Amino acid sequence: MTGQPEPTGLEIAVVGMAGRFPGADTVGRFWDNVLDGGERITSFTAEDSIAAGVAPDQARHPDYRHVHGVLDGVEHFDNGLFGYTPRDAALLDPQQRVFLECAWAAMEDAGYAPRAGAGAPVGVYAGASQNAYLLGNLLRTPGALADTSPQELLLATEKDLLAARVSYHLDLRGPSVSVQSSCSSSMVAVHMACQALLAGECEMALAGGVSIHVPQHEGYLYSAGSVFSAGGHCLPFDAGADGTVFGNGVGAVVLKPLADAVADRDTIHAVILGSAVNNDGARRLSFTAPGVDGQVAVVRAAHRVAGVDPRTITYVETHGTGTSLGDPIEFEALTEALGRDGAPCALGTLKAQIGHLSSAAGVAGLIKTALALKHRVLPPSRHFTRPNPEIDLDSGRFRLLTEATPWPEHDGPRRAAVSSFGIGGTNAHMVLEEPPPPPPPSPAGRGHEVLLLSAREDEPLLELATRLREHLAAHPRTALTDVAGTLHSGRTPQRRRAAVTCTDLSSAVDALAAVRAPAADTRDRGVVFMFPGQGSQRVGMGRELYETEGTFRSWIDAADERLDFGLRNLLYAGDREENARTLAHTAYTQPALFAVEHALARLWMELGLTPRAMIGHSLGEYVAATVAGCLDFDDALDLIAARARLMQDRPPGAMLTVGLPVDEVLPALDADTAVAAVNGPALCVVSGPEASVETLEKRLREDGATCRRLRTSHAFHSPMMEAVAGPFASRLRRAVLRPPRIPFVSNLTGDWIRAEEAVDPEYWIRHMLAPVRFHQGVERLLSGPASVLLEVGPGSTLRSLVGRTGDDHVLLGGLPDPERDADGGAYLARTAGRLWEAGAPVDWNRWHPDGWSRVPLPTYPFRRRRHWVEPASGSGPAFAAAAPQTPAATDRQTPAATDAPPPTNTPAAADEPAGSLSGTVLRIWRDLLGTDDIGPDDDFFEFGGHSLLASRIIAKVADATGVGLPGDALYTAPTPRELVALVEERQEPDAGAAAADPELMARLIADIAELSPEEVEQQLREGN
């Protein structure tokens, strides 16, 4: 027996799996069921079948078997996630709904976010069974298809659109192919996905299948010689086997070339070594009968592609239908293709437990086999008692196990095979191998990690936190870096968000228990950097960032090398009190503050947060100008150091904050004092000599004004700095000044700085002497797009000056408040999380520059609602939409999320009178969208509206009102209220309206009076 061959380069890794099967709503539960070997076929009564729509005489027939593999929750669907109206969701084939959810879960299980956009191309290959919902529900129910165009019906029910639908809703941009080969569809889909990967048509592929027959409580009428089991059980290879039982299920796998999966540190569940597909042709008894020659050929072809000795295969997941014809043929083919010699080889089949899943059968067997290889367990076939007399188990290497057994190793990696054969003769066979050893542990990462959770609504967000907490508690050896990295890159951000900061799994579990619903939805927000000025400095500012963040440290080191006073020692070493006294000197304060703020800005930019705009307060504007590209870092630091030394040499002064409007402060000033800053509508800073400021403070306090001295040694932005202007101007003229590449607000004007100002040395002289118009600058920023205003520096002075910002803007800090002395690393992590919660574009890939491993984590709970057309004998619409189902009642471990905001859900009290134009439009919207939960201001597209439905609404409104509307009316008027306004604009005034409006009647009479009789007649002929 040979060991492991050299890699062929054709190996494909299974990196993600998802599925729902009878008795199992997750792959984890499915594996538990496989191990216990129990049957998950549902038995029901004749009354159940009659209630499901089976004719009473048939349901009560003695040969009717009331059994089926039932899949829970097929009536429910998270239409909000995929943007379907309730009406469209009720029309959509439940197979396509369930497969959409399964595809989302599989991508998340692999650690790749659906809707990731223009990343690596991902192919989709999938198959579905016949649309029984169309035949049994939609077409049998009078009124169910009212107001449904043929094109809408085709789009909702055609199984050819299965793969394309997934590609569209998940934004996957590789090949998209629906595969139909009957029972082997999903295995052929996986084979085609592997071929596409090997051909380079895509870099990752999602493949699988779905089969949902409804009504689910519909059995079958047994007849001798049919494929159905007489006893209602599927017993493959057993002497008692007499046919199969069918079931519902869905499964999907995510595939990548093995070399890529290893390089990308993906979790690998199993490796596909090779696969093959063929057809039996005519060499069989009938079109529906299997053929030995075709099965032997496809198995041998797969072995050749895989480059393996068949004797090394020690488990085969068979097609195993349990039929008197099929089992002996399959056993004969396996014996011929795999040989009688070699290590013992176990046979198994899922059909004994969950029934024949038709188009989903192959992928279900693949998932079972991948899990067996991953866990190194040979699964049982507990229903097996004694072999079919036409099957010789004694003289060969094949065996059937009745208990789960550890999978022994035989001179090489464990290998398995999976077969799937379709009615019509299309055969598929696949050779698998156990996954390679896991990658080495991920780098330690940051001391503080951020776990990201998001959902479309609050309930799934809280449920997701619970699931993740339970998962981490159950897997204490999981690396926190891998958990954070997988959540960062492997989940699609939604509008309800929570970010959890932690240092280890224990603190993560505790923090997840404290997750609460957010106060508001996330909005896309740019970032505005705000740089504080002198007075915010402190010894130790940025210490932990210097120790842990390479970007921050490199800029501080660069500043230290250029300055002549030992910046690092001043900030991070030596006696704290002595350093604090030194740092209070302007000559040291300004360069140190500039260096820290600039380093912090570069760190945030390294994390993807390039500011859309900036503002600085006094010294802070130099940081903004440097980040904007007006100054090189070296030039800027030299200028700041020169400016600081010149200011330090000036006589001491004082600065006073006054709680009054600037217009009330100006009359109180004398010749020596000046307004240094306007920080708010009733907040100014006055600057001047110590004695003058003290006198002013006393007088203002006596008048009831609030005053507070600032901790400064000099009177900045006052006449006391005029002597600095000349020497500093000489230094400025040697600097290279450029126009800004990022806009920032000027302290001088309170408006956007102009290019000519930024390059003019005189501007920077005036900047040093004139008042800082910070309040005016903030108003300019707040009048712009929704933003996160991030204070990039120590303390919270600027945030306190900005104050309330309304719903559009969010205030955050970049370094901890000096009074709290908080951990800088923890503060950075918390702020990064809060930035993401607010909608800022944090680049989480840069949070872990040394990489991480993708690990399976709980996927997102769907917020499912019932969307179903019940077969009915009555007339009228039959769409059923019920309250959302809780995850516990539907799916304990499946995903959901959406980018679209939810409907407004305007209460019925806001309804318009039935006979009014508004009432007419609302009625049309509600009928065609399939829900009464629509109010005058609800957006058509937020309810899942699309172009086909828009044209139907426009036509209906036009018919009801007699007013022609343009084809794009709903794009310009997307709410009922706006559409009503558009109709009213296009309505022509009639005589009744004119008579009811005296002013209108007067204008009409005046117009007619100016016309001749001939002109009046001509106007009437033209309809005017």
PDB file of N, CA and C in Angstrom, residues 240-279:
ATOM      1  N   GLY A 240     -33.189  -6.456   4.415  1.00  0.00           N
ATOM      2  CA  GLY A 240     -34.550  -5.960   4.465  1.00  0.00           C
ATOM      3  C   GLY A 240     -34.816  -4.771   3.577  1.00  0.00           C
ATOM      4  N   ALA A 241     -33.848  -4.356   2.787  1.00  0.00           N
ATOM      5  CA  ALA A 241     -34.011  -3.180   1.940  1.00  0.00           C
ATOM      6  C   ALA A 241     -35.062  -3.428   0.881  1.00  0.00           C
ATOM      7  N   ASP A 242     -36.023  -2.524   0.772  1.00  0.00           N
ATOM      8  CA  ASP A 242     -37.067  -2.670  -0.237  1.00  0.00           C
ATOM      9  C   ASP A 242     -37.420  -1.342  -0.900  1.00  0.00           C
ATOM     10  N   GLY A 243     -36.542  -0.363  -0.801  1.00  0.00           N
ATOM     11  CA  GLY A 243     -36.795   0.912  -1.447  1.00  0.00           C
ATOM     12  C   GLY A 243     -36.333   2.078  -0.596  1.00  0.00           C
ATOM     13  N   THR A 244     -36.568   3.257  -1.088  1.00  0.00           N
ATOM     14  CA  THR A 244     -36.073   4.452  -0.421  1.00  0.00           C
ATOM     15  C   THR A 244     -37.215   5.305   0.096  1.00  0.00           C
ATOM     16  N   VAL A 245     -36.870   6.270   0.928  1.00  0.00           N
ATOM     17  CA  VAL A 245     -37.773   7.284   1.460  1.00  0.00           C
ATOM     18  C   VAL A 245     -37.154   8.634   1.132  1.00  0.00           C
ATOM     19  N   PHE A 246     -37.976   9.591   0.798  1.00  0.00           N
ATOM     20  CA  PHE A 246     -37.431  10.890   0.398  1.00  0.00           C
ATOM     21  C   PHE A 246     -37.498  11.894   1.546  1.00  0.00           C
ATOM     22  N   GLY A 247     -36.660  12.924   1.432  1.00  0.00           N
ATOM     23  CA  GLY A 247     -36.605  13.963   2.447  1.00  0.00           C
ATOM     24  C   GLY A 247     -36.227  15.297   1.849  1.00  0.00           C
ATOM     25  N   ASN A 248     -36.329  16.319   2.659  1.00  0.00           N
ATOM     26  CA  ASN A 248     -35.982  17.678   2.257  1.00  0.00           C
ATOM     27  C   ASN A 248     -34.678  18.092   2.920  1.00  0.00           C
ATOM     28  N   GLY A 249     -33.897  18.885   2.228  1.00  0.00           N
ATOM     29  CA  GLY A 249     -32.654  19.367   2.819  1.00  0.00           C
ATOM     30  C   GLY A 249     -31.927  20.321   1.900  1.00  0.00           C
ATOM     31  N   VAL A 250     -30.901  20.952   2.448  1.00  0.00           N
ATOM     32  CA  VAL A 250     -30.085  21.902   1.699  1.00  0.00           C
ATOM     33  C   VAL A 250     -28.669  21.833   2.236  1.00  0.00           C
ATOM     34  N   GLY A 251     -27.700  21.967   1.346  1.00  0.00           N
ATOM     35  CA  GLY A 251     -26.307  21.983   1.773  1.00  0.00           C
ATOM     36  C   GLY A 251     -25.452  22.779   0.805  1.00  0.00           C
ATOM     37  N   ALA A 252     -24.403  23.376   1.323  1.00  0.00           N
ATOM     38  CA  ALA A 252     -23.474  24.139   0.488  1.00  0.00           C
ATOM     39  C   ALA A 252     -22.086  24.051   1.085  1.00  0.00           C
ATOM     40  N   VAL A 253     -21.089  24.029   0.211  1.00  0.00           N
ATOM     41  CA  VAL A 253     -19.688  24.041   0.644  1.00  0.00           C
ATOM     42  C   VAL A 253     -18.972  25.184  -0.063  1.00  0.00           C
ATOM     43  N   VAL A 254     -17.948  25.696   0.591  1.00  0.00           N
ATOM     44  CA  VAL A 254     -17.087  26.729   0.009  1.00  0.00           C
ATOM     45  C   VAL A 254     -15.736  26.100  -0.269  1.00  0.00           C
ATOM     46  N   LEU A 255     -15.232  26.287  -1.474  1.00  0.00           N
ATOM     47  CA  LEU A 255     -14.043  25.591  -1.953  1.00  0.00           C
ATOM     48  C   LEU A 255     -12.973  26.591  -2.384  1.00  0.00           C
ATOM     49  N   LYS A 256     -11.716  26.204  -2.162  1.00  0.00           N
ATOM     50  CA  LYS A 256     -10.567  26.985  -2.635  1.00  0.00           C
ATOM     51  C   LYS A 256      -9.454  26.023  -3.020  1.00  0.00           C
ATOM     52  N   PRO A 257      -8.586  26.391  -3.939  1.00  0.00           N
ATOM     53  CA  PRO A 257      -7.384  25.581  -4.159  1.00  0.00           C
ATOM     54  C   PRO A 257      -6.633  25.397  -2.839  1.00  0.00           C
ATOM     55  N   LEU A 258      -6.173  24.186  -2.599  1.00  0.00           N
ATOM     56  CA  LEU A 258      -5.560  23.874  -1.308  1.00  0.00           C
ATOM     57  C   LEU A 258      -4.393  24.796  -1.000  1.00  0.00           C
ATOM     58  N   ALA A 259      -3.542  25.045  -1.984  1.00  0.00           N
ATOM     59  CA  ALA A 259      -2.371  25.897  -1.731  1.00  0.00           C
ATOM     60  C   ALA A 259      -2.806  27.290  -1.277  1.00  0.00           C
ATOM     61  N   ASP A 260      -3.866  27.818  -1.893  1.00  0.00           N
ATOM     62  CA  ASP A 260      -4.355  29.138  -1.503  1.00  0.00           C
ATOM     63  C   ASP A 260      -4.946  29.102  -0.097  1.00  0.00           C
ATOM     64  N   ALA A 261      -5.682  28.043   0.205  1.00  0.00           N
ATOM     65  CA  ALA A 261      -6.310  27.940   1.535  1.00  0.00           C
ATOM     66  C   ALA A 261      -5.254  27.861   2.625  1.00  0.00           C
ATOM     67  N   VAL A 262      -4.167  27.127   2.363  1.00  0.00           N
ATOM     68  CA  VAL A 262      -3.082  27.035   3.348  1.00  0.00           C
ATOM     69  C   VAL A 262      -2.415  28.400   3.509  1.00  0.00           C
ATOM     70  N   ALA A 263      -2.152  29.063   2.391  1.00  0.00           N
ATOM     71  CA  ALA A 263      -1.489  30.368   2.457  1.00  0.00           C
ATOM     72  C   ALA A 263      -2.351  31.401   3.157  1.00  0.00           C
ATOM     73  N   ASP A 264      -3.670  31.295   2.983  1.00  0.00           N
ATOM     74  CA  ASP A 264      -4.590  32.271   3.578  1.00  0.00           C
ATOM     75  C   ASP A 264      -5.011  31.892   4.990  1.00  0.00           C
ATOM     76  N   ARG A 265      -4.461  30.805   5.528  1.00  0.00           N
ATOM     77  CA  ARG A 265      -4.726  30.361   6.898  1.00  0.00           C
ATOM     78  C   ARG A 265      -6.219  30.098   7.125  1.00  0.00           C
ATOM     79  N   ASP A 266      -6.849  29.501   6.109  1.00  0.00           N
ATOM     80  CA  ASP A 266      -8.246  29.112   6.242  1.00  0.00           C
ATOM     81  C   ASP A 266      -8.350  27.845   7.093  1.00  0.00           C
ATOM     82  N   THR A 267      -9.492  27.656   7.724  1.00  0.00           N
ATOM     83  CA  THR A 267      -9.795  26.366   8.343  1.00  0.00           C
ATOM     84  C   THR A 267     -10.165  25.398   7.228  1.00  0.00           C
ATOM     85  N   ILE A 268      -9.481  24.275   7.158  1.00  0.00           N
ATOM     86  CA  ILE A 268      -9.710  23.288   6.106  1.00  0.00           C
ATOM     87  C   ILE A 268     -10.385  22.075   6.728  1.00  0.00           C
ATOM     88  N   HIS A 269     -11.595  21.780   6.284  1.00  0.00           N
ATOM     89  CA  HIS A 269     -12.353  20.656   6.827  1.00  0.00           C
ATOM     90  C   HIS A 269     -11.959  19.346   6.160  1.00  0.00           C
ATOM     91  N   ALA A 270     -11.656  19.379   4.890  1.00  0.00           N
ATOM     92  CA  ALA A 270     -11.260  18.197   4.139  1.00  0.00           C
ATOM     93  C   ALA A 270     -10.650  18.671   2.829  1.00  0.00           C
ATOM     94  N   VAL A 271     -10.004  17.748   2.119  1.00  0.00           N
ATOM     95  CA  VAL A 271      -9.358  18.067   0.851  1.00  0.00           C
ATOM     96  C   VAL A 271      -9.956  17.174  -0.233  1.00  0.00           C
ATOM     97  N   ILE A 272     -10.403  17.776  -1.311  1.00  0.00           N
ATOM     98  CA  ILE A 272     -10.873  17.033  -2.478  1.00  0.00           C
ATOM     99  C   ILE A 272      -9.676  16.781  -3.380  1.00  0.00           C
ATOM    100  N   LEU A 273      -9.308  15.505  -3.517  1.00  0.00           N
ATOM    101  CA  LEU A 273      -8.138  15.153  -4.332  1.00  0.00           C
ATOM    102  C   LEU A 273      -8.489  15.075  -5.804  1.00  0.00           C
ATOM    103  N   GLY A 274      -9.712  14.697  -6.115  1.00  0.00           N
ATOM    104  CA  GLY A 274     -10.103  14.581  -7.515  1.00  0.00           C
ATOM    105  C   GLY A 274     -11.547  14.151  -7.620  1.00  0.00           C
ATOM    106  N   SER A 275     -12.144  14.379  -8.791  1.00  0.00           N
ATOM    107  CA  SER A 275     -13.535  14.006  -9.015  1.00  0.00           C
ATOM    108  C   SER A 275     -13.748  13.745 -10.491  1.00  0.00           C
ATOM    109  N   ALA A 276     -14.836  13.066 -10.777  1.00  0.00           N
ATOM    110  CA  ALA A 276     -15.158  12.757 -12.171  1.00  0.00           C
ATOM    111  C   ALA A 276     -16.666  12.658 -12.317  1.00  0.00           C
ATOM    112  N   VAL A 277     -17.138  12.894 -13.540  1.00  0.00           N
ATOM    113  CA  VAL A 277     -18.555  12.810 -13.882  1.00  0.00           C
ATOM    114  C   VAL A 277     -18.676  12.107 -15.226  1.00  0.00           C
ATOM    115  N   ASN A 278     -19.667  11.208 -15.348  1.00  0.00           N
ATOM    116  CA  ASN A 278     -19.966  10.601 -16.647  1.00  0.00           C
ATOM    117  C   ASN A 278     -21.443  10.256 -16.709  1.00  0.00           C
ATOM    118  N   ASN A 279     -21.829   9.509 -17.744  1.00  0.00           N
ATOM    119  CA  ASN A 279     -23.211   9.040 -17.864  1.00  0.00           C
ATOM    120  C   ASN A 279     -23.196   7.576 -18.292  1.00  0.00           C
TER     121      ASN A 279
END
